[in-house]
Coordinates of C-alpha atoms and ligand atoms in Angstrom, one line a residue:
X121 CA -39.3 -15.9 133.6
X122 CA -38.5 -12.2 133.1
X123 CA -37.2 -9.1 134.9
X124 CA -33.6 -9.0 136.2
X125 CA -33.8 -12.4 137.7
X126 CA -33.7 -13.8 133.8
X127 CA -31.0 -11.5 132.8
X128 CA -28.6 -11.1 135.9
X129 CA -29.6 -13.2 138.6
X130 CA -28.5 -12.6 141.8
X131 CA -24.7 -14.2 142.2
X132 CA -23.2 -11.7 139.9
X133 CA -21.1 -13.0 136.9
X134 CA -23.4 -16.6 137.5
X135 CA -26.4 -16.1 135.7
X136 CA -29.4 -17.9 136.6
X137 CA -30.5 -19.0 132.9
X138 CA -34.1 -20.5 132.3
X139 CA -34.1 -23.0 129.8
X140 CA -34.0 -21.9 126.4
X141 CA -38.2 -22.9 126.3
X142 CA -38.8 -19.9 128.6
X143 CA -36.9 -17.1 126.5
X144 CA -37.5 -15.1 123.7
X145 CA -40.7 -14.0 122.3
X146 CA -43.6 -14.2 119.8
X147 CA -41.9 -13.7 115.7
X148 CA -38.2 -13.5 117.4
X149 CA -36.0 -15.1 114.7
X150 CA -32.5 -16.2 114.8
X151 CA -31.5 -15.6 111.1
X152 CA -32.2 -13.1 108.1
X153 CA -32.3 -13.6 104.9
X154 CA -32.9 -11.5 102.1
X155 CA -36.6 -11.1 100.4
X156 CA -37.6 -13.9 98.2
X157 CA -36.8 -13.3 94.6
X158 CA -38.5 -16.4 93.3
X159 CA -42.5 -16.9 93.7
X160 CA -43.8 -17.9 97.2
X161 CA -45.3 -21.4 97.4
X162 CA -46.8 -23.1 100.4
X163 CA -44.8 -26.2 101.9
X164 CA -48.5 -28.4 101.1
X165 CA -48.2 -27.4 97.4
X166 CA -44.7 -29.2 97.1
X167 CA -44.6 -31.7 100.0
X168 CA -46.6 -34.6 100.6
X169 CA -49.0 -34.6 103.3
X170 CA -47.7 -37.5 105.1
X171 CA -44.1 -35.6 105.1
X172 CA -45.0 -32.3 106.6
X173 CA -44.5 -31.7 109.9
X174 CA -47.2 -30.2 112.0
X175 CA -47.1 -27.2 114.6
X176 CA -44.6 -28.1 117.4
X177 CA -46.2 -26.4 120.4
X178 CA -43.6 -24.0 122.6
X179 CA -41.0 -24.0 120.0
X180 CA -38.6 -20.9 121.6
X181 CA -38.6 -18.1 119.3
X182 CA -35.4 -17.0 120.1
X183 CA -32.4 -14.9 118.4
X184 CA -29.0 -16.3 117.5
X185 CA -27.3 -14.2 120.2
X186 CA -30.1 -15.7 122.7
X187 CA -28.9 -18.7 121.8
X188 CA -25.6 -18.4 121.6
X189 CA -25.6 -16.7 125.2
X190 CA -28.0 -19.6 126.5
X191 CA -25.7 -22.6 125.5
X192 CA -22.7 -20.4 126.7
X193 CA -24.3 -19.8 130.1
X194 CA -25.2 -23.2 131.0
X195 CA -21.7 -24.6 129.4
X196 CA -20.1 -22.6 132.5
X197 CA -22.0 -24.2 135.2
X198 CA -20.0 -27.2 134.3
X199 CA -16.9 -28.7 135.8
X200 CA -14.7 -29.9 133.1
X201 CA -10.7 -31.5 132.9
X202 CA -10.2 -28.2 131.0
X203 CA -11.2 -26.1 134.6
X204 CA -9.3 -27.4 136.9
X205 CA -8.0 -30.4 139.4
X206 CA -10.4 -33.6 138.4
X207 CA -9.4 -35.8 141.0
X208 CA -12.4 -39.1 139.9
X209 CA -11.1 -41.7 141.2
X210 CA -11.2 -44.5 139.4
X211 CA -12.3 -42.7 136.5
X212 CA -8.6 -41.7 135.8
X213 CA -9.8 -38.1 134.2
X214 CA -6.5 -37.2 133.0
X215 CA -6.1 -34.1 130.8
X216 CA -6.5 -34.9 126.7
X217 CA -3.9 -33.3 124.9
X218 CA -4.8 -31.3 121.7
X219 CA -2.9 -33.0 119.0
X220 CA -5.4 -36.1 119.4
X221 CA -8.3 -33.7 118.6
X222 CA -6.1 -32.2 115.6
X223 CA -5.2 -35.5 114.1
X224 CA -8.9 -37.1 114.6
X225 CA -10.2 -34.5 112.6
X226 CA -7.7 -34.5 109.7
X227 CA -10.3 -35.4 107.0
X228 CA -9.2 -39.1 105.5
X229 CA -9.8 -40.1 109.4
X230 CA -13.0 -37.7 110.3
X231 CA -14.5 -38.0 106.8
X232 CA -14.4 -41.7 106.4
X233 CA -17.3 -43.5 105.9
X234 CA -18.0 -47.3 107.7
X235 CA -18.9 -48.2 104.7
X236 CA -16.3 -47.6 102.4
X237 CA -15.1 -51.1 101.0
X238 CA -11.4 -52.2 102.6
X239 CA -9.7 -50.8 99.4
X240 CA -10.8 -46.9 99.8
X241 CA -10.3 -47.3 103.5
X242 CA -6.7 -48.8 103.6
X243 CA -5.1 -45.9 106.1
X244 CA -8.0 -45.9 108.4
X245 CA -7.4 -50.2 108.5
X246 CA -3.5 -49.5 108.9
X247 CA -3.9 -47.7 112.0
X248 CA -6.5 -49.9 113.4
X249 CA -4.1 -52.9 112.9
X250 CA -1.1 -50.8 114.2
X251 CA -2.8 -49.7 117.0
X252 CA -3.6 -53.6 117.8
X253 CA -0.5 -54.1 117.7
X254 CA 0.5 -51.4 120.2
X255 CA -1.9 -52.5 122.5
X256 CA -1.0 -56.2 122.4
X257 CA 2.7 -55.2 122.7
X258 CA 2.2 -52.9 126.5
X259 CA -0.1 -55.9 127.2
X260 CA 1.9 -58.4 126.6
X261 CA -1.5 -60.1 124.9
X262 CA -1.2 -62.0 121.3
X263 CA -4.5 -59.9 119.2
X264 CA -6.4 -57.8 120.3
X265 CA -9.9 -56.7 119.5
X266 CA -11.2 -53.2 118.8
X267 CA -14.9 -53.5 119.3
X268 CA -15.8 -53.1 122.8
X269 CA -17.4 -49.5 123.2
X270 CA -16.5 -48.9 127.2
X271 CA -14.6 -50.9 129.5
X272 CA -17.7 -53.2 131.0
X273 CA -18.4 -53.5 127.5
X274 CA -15.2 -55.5 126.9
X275 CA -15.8 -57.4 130.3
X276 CA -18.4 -58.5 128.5
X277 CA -17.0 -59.3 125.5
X278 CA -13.7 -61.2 126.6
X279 CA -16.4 -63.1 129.5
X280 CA -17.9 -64.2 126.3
X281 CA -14.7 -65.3 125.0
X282 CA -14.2 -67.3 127.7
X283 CA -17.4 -69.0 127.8
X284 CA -17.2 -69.5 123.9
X285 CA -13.7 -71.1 124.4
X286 CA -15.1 -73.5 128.0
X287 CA -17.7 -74.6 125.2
X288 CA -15.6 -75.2 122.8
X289 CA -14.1 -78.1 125.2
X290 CA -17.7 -79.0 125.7
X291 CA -18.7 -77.4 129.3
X292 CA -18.8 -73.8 129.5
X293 CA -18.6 -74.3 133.8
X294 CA -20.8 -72.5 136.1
X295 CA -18.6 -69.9 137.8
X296 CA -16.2 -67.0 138.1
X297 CA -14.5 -65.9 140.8
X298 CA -14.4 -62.0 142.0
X299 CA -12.4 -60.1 144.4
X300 CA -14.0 -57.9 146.5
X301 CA -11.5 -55.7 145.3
X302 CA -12.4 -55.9 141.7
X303 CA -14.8 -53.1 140.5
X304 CA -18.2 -53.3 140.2
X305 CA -18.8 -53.6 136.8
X306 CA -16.9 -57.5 136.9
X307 CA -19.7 -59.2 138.5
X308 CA -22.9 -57.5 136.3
X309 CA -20.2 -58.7 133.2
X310 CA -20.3 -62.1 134.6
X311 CA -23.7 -62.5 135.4
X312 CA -25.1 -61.7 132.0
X313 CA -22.8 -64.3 130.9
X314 CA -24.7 -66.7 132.9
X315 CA -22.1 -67.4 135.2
X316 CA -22.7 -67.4 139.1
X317 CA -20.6 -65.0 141.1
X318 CA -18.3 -66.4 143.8
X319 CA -16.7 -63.6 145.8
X320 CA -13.1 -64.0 147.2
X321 CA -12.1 -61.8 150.6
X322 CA -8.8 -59.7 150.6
X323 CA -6.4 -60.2 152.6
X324 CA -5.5 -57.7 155.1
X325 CA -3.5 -55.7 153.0
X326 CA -5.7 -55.0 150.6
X327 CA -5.1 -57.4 148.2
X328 CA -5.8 -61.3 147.3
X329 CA -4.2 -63.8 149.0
X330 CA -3.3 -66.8 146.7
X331 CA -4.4 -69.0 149.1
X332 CA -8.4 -67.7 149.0
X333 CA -8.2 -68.9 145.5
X334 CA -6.6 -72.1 146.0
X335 CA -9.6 -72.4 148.3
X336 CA -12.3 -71.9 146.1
X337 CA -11.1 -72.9 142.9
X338 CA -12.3 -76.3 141.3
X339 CA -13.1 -77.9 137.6
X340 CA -16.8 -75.6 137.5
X341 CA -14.7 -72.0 137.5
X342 CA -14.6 -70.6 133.7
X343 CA -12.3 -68.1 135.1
X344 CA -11.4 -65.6 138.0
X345 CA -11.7 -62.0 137.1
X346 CA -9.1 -59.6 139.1
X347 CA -8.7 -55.7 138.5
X348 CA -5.3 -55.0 138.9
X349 CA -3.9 -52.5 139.9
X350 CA -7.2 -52.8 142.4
X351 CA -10.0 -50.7 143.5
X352 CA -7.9 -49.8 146.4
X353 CA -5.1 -48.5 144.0
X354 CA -3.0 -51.8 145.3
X355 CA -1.4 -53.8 143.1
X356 CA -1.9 -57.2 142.7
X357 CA 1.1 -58.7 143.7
X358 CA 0.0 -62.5 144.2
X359 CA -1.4 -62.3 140.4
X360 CA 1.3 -64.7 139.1
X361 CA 0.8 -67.2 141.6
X362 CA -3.0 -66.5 141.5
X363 CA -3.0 -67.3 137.7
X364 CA -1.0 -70.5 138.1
X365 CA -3.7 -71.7 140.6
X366 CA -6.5 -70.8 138.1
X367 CA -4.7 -72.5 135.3
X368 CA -4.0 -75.8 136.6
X369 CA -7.8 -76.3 137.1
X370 CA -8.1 -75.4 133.6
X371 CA -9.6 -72.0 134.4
X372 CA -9.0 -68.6 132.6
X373 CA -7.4 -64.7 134.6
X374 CA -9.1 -62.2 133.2
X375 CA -7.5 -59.2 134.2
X376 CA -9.8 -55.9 134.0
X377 CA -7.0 -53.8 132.9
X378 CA -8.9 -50.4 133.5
X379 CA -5.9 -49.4 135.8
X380 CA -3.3 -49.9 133.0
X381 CA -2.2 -46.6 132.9
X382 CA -0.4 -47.2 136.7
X383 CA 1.7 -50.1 135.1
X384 CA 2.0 -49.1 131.5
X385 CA 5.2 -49.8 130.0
X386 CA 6.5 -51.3 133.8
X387 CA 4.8 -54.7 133.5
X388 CA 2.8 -56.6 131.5
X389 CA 0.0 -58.1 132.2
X390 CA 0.6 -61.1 129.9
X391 CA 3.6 -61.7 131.5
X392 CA 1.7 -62.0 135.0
X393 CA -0.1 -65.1 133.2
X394 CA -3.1 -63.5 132.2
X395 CA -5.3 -64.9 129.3
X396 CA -7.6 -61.6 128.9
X397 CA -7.9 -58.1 129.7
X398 CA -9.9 -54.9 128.6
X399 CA -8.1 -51.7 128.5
X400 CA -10.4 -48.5 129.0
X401 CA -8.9 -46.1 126.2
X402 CA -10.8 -43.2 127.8
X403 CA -8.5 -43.8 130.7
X404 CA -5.3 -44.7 130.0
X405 CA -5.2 -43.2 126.5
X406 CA -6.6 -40.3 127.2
X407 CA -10.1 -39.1 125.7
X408 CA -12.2 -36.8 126.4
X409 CA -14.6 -38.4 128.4
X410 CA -17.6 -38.7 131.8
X411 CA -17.1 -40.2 134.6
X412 CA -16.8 -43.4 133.3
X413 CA -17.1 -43.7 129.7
X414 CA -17.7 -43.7 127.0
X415 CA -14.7 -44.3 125.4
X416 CA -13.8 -47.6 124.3
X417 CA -12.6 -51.2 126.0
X418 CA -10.4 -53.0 123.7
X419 CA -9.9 -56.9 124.8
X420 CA -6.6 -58.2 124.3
X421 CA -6.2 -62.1 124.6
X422 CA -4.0 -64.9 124.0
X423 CA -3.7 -67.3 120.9
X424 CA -6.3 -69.7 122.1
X425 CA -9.0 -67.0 122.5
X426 CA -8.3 -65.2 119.3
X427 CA -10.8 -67.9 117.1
X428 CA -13.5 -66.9 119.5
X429 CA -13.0 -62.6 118.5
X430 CA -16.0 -60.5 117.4
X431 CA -16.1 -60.4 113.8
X432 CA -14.7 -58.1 111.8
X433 CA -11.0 -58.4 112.7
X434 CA -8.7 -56.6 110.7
X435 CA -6.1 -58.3 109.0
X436 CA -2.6 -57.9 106.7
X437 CA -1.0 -59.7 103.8
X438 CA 1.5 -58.3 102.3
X439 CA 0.8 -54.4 102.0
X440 CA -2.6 -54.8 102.1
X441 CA -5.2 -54.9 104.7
X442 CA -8.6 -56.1 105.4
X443 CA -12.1 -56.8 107.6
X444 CA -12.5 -60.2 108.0
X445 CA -15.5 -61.4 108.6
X446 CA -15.0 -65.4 107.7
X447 CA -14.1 -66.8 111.3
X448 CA -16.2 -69.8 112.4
X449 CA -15.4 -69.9 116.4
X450 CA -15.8 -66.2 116.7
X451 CA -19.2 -65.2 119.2
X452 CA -20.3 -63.2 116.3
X453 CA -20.4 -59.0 116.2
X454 CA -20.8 -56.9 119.6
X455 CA -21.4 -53.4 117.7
X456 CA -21.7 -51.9 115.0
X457 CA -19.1 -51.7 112.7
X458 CA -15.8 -52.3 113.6
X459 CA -15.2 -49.7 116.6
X460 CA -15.0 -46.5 117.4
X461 CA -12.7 -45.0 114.8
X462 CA -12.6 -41.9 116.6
X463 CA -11.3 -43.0 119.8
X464 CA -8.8 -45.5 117.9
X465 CA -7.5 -42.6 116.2
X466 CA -6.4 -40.1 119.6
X467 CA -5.3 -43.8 121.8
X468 CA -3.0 -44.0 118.3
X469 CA -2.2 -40.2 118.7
X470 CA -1.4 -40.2 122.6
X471 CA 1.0 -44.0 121.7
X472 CA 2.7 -42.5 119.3
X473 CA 3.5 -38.9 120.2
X474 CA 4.5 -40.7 124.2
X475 CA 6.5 -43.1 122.4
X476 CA 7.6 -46.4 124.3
X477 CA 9.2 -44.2 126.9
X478 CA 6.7 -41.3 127.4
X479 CA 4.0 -43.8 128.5
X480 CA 6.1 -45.5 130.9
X481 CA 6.7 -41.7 132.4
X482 CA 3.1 -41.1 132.7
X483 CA 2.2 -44.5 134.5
X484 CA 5.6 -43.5 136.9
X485 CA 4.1 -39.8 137.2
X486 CA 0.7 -40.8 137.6
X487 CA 2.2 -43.0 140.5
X488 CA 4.4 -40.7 142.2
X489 CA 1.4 -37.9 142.0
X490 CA -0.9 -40.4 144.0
X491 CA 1.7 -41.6 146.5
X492 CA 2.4 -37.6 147.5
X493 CA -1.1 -37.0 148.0
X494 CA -1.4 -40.3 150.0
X495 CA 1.2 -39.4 152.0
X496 CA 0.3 -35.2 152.6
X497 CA -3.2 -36.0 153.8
X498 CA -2.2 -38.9 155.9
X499 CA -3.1 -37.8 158.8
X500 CA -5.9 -35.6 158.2
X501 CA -7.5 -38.4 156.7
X502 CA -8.1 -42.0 158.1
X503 CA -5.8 -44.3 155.6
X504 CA -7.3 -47.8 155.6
X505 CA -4.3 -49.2 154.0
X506 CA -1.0 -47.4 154.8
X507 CA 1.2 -48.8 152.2
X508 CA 2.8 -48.0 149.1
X509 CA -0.6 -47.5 146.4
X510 CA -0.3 -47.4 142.6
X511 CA -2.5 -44.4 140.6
X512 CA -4.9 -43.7 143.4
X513 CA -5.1 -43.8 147.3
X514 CA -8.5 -44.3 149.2
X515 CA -9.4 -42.5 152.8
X516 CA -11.9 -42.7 154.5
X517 CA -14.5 -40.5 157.0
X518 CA -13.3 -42.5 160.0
X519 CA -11.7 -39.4 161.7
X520 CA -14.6 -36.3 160.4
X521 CA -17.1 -39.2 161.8
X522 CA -16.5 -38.1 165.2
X523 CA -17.6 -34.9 164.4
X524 CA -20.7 -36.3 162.4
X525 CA -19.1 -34.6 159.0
X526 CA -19.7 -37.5 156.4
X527 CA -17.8 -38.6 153.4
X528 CA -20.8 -36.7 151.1
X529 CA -20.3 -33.1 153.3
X530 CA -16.7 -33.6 152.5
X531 CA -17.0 -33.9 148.9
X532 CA -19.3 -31.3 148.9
X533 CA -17.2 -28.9 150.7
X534 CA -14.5 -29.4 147.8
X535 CA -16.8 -27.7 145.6
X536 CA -16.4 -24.7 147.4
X537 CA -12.7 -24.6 147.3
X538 CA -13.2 -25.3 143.3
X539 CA -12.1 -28.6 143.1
X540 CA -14.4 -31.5 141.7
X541 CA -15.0 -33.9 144.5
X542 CA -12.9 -37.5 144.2
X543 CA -15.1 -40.5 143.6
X544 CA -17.3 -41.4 147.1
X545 CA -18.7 -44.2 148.8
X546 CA -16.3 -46.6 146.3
X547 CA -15.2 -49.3 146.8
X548 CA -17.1 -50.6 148.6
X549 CA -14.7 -52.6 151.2
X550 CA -14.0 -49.3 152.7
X551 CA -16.9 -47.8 154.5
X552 CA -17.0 -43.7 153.6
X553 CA -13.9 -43.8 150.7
X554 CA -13.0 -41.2 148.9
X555 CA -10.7 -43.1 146.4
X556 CA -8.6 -40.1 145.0
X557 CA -6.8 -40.1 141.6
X558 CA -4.8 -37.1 140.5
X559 CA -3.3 -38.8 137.0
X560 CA 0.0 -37.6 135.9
X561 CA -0.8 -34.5 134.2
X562 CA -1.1 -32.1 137.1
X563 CA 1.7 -29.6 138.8
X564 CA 2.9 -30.0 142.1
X565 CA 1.3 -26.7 142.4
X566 CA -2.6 -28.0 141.7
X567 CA -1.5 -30.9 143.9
X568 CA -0.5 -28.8 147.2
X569 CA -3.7 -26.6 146.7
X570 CA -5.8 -29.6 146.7
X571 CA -3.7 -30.6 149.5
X572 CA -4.1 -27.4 151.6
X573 CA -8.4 -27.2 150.5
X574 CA -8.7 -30.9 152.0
X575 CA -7.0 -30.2 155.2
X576 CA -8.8 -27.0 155.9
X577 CA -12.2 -29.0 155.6
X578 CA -10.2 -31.5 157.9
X579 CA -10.1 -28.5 160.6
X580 CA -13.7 -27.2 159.8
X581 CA -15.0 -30.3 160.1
X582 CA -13.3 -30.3 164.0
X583 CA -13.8 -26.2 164.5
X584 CA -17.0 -25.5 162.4
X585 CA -18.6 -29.0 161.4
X586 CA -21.7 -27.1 160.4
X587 CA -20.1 -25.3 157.1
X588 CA -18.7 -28.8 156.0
X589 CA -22.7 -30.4 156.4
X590 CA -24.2 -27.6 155.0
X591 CA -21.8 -27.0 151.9
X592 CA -21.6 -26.5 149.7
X593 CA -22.1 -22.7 149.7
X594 CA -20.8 -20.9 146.4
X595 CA -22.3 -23.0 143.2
X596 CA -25.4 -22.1 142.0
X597 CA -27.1 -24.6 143.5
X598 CA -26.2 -26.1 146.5
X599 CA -27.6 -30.1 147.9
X600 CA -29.7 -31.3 145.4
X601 CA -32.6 -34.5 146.5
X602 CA -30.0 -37.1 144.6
X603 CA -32.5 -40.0 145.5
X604 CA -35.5 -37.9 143.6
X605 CA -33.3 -36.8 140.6
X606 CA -32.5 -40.4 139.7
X607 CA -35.8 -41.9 140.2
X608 CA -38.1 -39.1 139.3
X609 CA -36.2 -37.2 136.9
X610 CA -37.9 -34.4 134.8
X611 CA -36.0 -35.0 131.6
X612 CA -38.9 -33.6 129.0
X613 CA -39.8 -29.8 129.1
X614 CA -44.3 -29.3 128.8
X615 CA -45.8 -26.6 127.8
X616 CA -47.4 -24.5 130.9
X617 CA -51.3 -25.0 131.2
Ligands
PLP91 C1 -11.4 -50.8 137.1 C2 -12.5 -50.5 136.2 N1 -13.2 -51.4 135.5 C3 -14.2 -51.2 134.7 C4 -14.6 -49.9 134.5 C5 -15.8 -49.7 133.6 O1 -15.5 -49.0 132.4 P1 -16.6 -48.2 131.6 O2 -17.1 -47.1 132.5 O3 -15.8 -47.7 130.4 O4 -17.6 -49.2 131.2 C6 -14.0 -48.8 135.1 C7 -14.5 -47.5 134.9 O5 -13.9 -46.5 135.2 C8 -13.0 -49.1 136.0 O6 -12.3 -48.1 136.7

């Protein structure tokens, strides 16, 4: 591509950039050095033949600044928690303060190696064995294991647990039961666990009714697992009574504790009766992260799991710590290594610069944010459950419907107004959600202008329902065949002819 189309495009300030394979030109370099003052040789004469590298065909020949401008370009056609309002539900997208990225990069942290024996790596240990301790203390959980690399990761991993410790008894039982309230990820977990998936039905306001488990709970379920706060945002409330139920048939609660950062330093969820949780350290701890991950899961669990933790556990006697890798019951290693330092270091930045009584302000914050939303778009929007909601609040299209303006055209439309749409079409028990999560880290001021954007698309989508179905109109490129770019994506770049 060349001409004025490469260059400038045709939306101004938005460039429309080729990829970096269609730029530059023959013997274009992007460095200079000075002439050679030592004789020429030719790579054959000093490199073995089965080393070299051949020609790569279409190589861009391209100049620094090319490149510099090309990476730039495309970085600005991205939506980022560092651009504005992020509002993911589910996905808790909260902003990542700076001093994590400072302190992860301080060089004892950055610079360590995973291989470095325990005695040249006794800081990095510390903190790993500080920050289980953290973690255990807002869970109310006895260890704690850093492994997991996401937060379905650590379902897995404490699922695992579970079955390891059902074994251990000598039946590892045949099922687990899931809310339909409990996100998606719960069932997949349980499944490659072997385990067969019995749903359980909320009640009518949104949440599980103790009864339901009562119903379907017998001597074959290893455990039930129930997300709390839910997918709806709801809490829980009939968890304590829930987990009673579960335990007197000898089962386990796991509690995917993705949500944590609604109840953090309110209530624990060991103190609900829970055996097991993962807590998503991308969400709650803030990291810079996707939509979902990746991040890490960390699976806190109670003294009669802890024998069954991935190996290496770190450990402390007396001043001195230590990987240990000499634990019989344990299922054995679920990574690499011993984590993710990196994201162990900023969830240990964000704990201690919050302290015991900034994260409980955050989870109140996030709370409070998500309730005024809920209660400003009320209204505009069809709320399937009108009561109280934790972190996040979920509408549905119900009311654009009438007007044939779908939950999708809706999302879309946000774009236009410059906010990233809210997570779609989840969860599942509400038909058309949009399951909206502002986290506690945005002004009142970012909140009302999201506010005012939705209800405008509410009144276009009554006055002018075709701008909402055909938005949006302003980024570079507007509906894109979703279906095709999933299962026919074009992720390698061939030469032409
Ligand atoms: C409630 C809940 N559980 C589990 C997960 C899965 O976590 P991850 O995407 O880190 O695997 C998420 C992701 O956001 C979640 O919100």
């Amino acid at each position: 591509m060349t001409g004025p189309e490469r260059t400038v495009g045709t939306r101004g300030l938005v460039f429309n950039e080729p990829l970096i394979f269609e730029q530059g030109s023959p013997g274009r370099v992007g460095y200079s050095l000075p002439p050679c003052d030592v004789p020429e040789k030719k790579p054959e004469a000093l490199i073995p033949p089965h080393l070299l590298r051949g020609p790569i065909p279409g190589l861009p020949e391209v100049s620094e600044v090319d490149v510099v401008r090309h990476y730039t370009r495309i970085s600005q056609w991205n939506y980022g928690i560092d651009l504005g309002f992020y509002p993911l539900g589910s996905c808790t997208m909260k902003y990542n303060p700076r001093v994590n990225e400072d302190v992860v990069r301080l060089p004892g942290f950055s610079k360590a190696h995973p291989y470095l024996p325990d005695d040249l790596a006794q800081g990095a240990l510390e903190l790993m064995w500080e920050l289980e301790r953290y973690l255990a203390e807002i869970s109310g959980l006895d260890r704690v294991s850093l492994h997991p690399s996401a937060g379905a990761h650590g379902e897995l991993t404490g699922v695992m647990m579970i079955r390891a410790y059902h074994q251990s008894k000598g039946n590892p039982r045949r099922k687990i039961l899931i809310p339909e309230s409990a996100h998606g990820t719960n069932p997949a977990s349980s499944a490659l666990c072997g385990y067969q998936v019995v749903p359980i039905k909320s009640g009518p306001q949104g949440v599980v009714e103790p009864r339901a488990v009562a119903e379907a709970m017998d001597d074959q379920v290893a455990a039930i697992m129930i997300t709390n706060p839910n997918t709806l945002g709801l809490f829980e409330e009939h968890i304590a009574e829930i987990a009673r139920t579960v335990h007197a048939k000898g089962g386990q609660v796991y509690c995917d504790g993705a949500n944590l950062n609604a109840v953090m330093g309110i209530t624990r969820p060991g103190d609900w009766g829970v055996d097991v949780i993962q807590i998503n350290l991308h969400k709650t701890f803030s990291q810079p992260h996707g939509g979902g991950g990746p991040g890490a899961g960390p699976v806190g669990v109670r003294k009669h799991l802890a024998p069954f933790m991935p190996i290496p556990t770190v450990e402390k006697k007396g001043d001195v710590f230590w990987l240990d890798f000499d634990r019989p019951q344990s299922i054995g290693k679920v990574r690499s290594f011993a984590t993710s330092f990196g994201v162990m270091v900023r969830a240990y930045a964000y704990i201690r610069s919050l302290g015991a009584a900034g994260l409980k302000r955050a989870a109140e914050t996030a709370v409070l944010n998500a309730n005024y939303l809920m209660h400003q778009l009320k209204g505009a929007y069809h709320l399937p459950y009108d009561r109280v909601c934790k972190h996040e609040c979920v509408f549905s299209d119900a009311l654009q419907l009438q007007n044939d303006v779908k939950t999708l055209d809706i999302a879309k439309r946000l774009m236009d107004y410059g906010f990233h749409p809210p997570t779609i079409y989840f969860p599942l028990i509400v038909s058309g959600a949009l399951m909206i999560e502002p986290t506690e880290t945005e002004s009142k001021e970012t909140l009302d202008q999201f506010i005012a954007a939705m209800k405008e698309i509410a009144r276009e989508a009554k006055e002018e329902p075709d701008v909402v179905r055909a938005a949006p109109h302003k980024p570079l490129r507007s509906r894109l065949d979703e279906t095709r770019a999933a299962r026919q994506p074009i992720l390698r770049w061939k030469p032409k002819g």
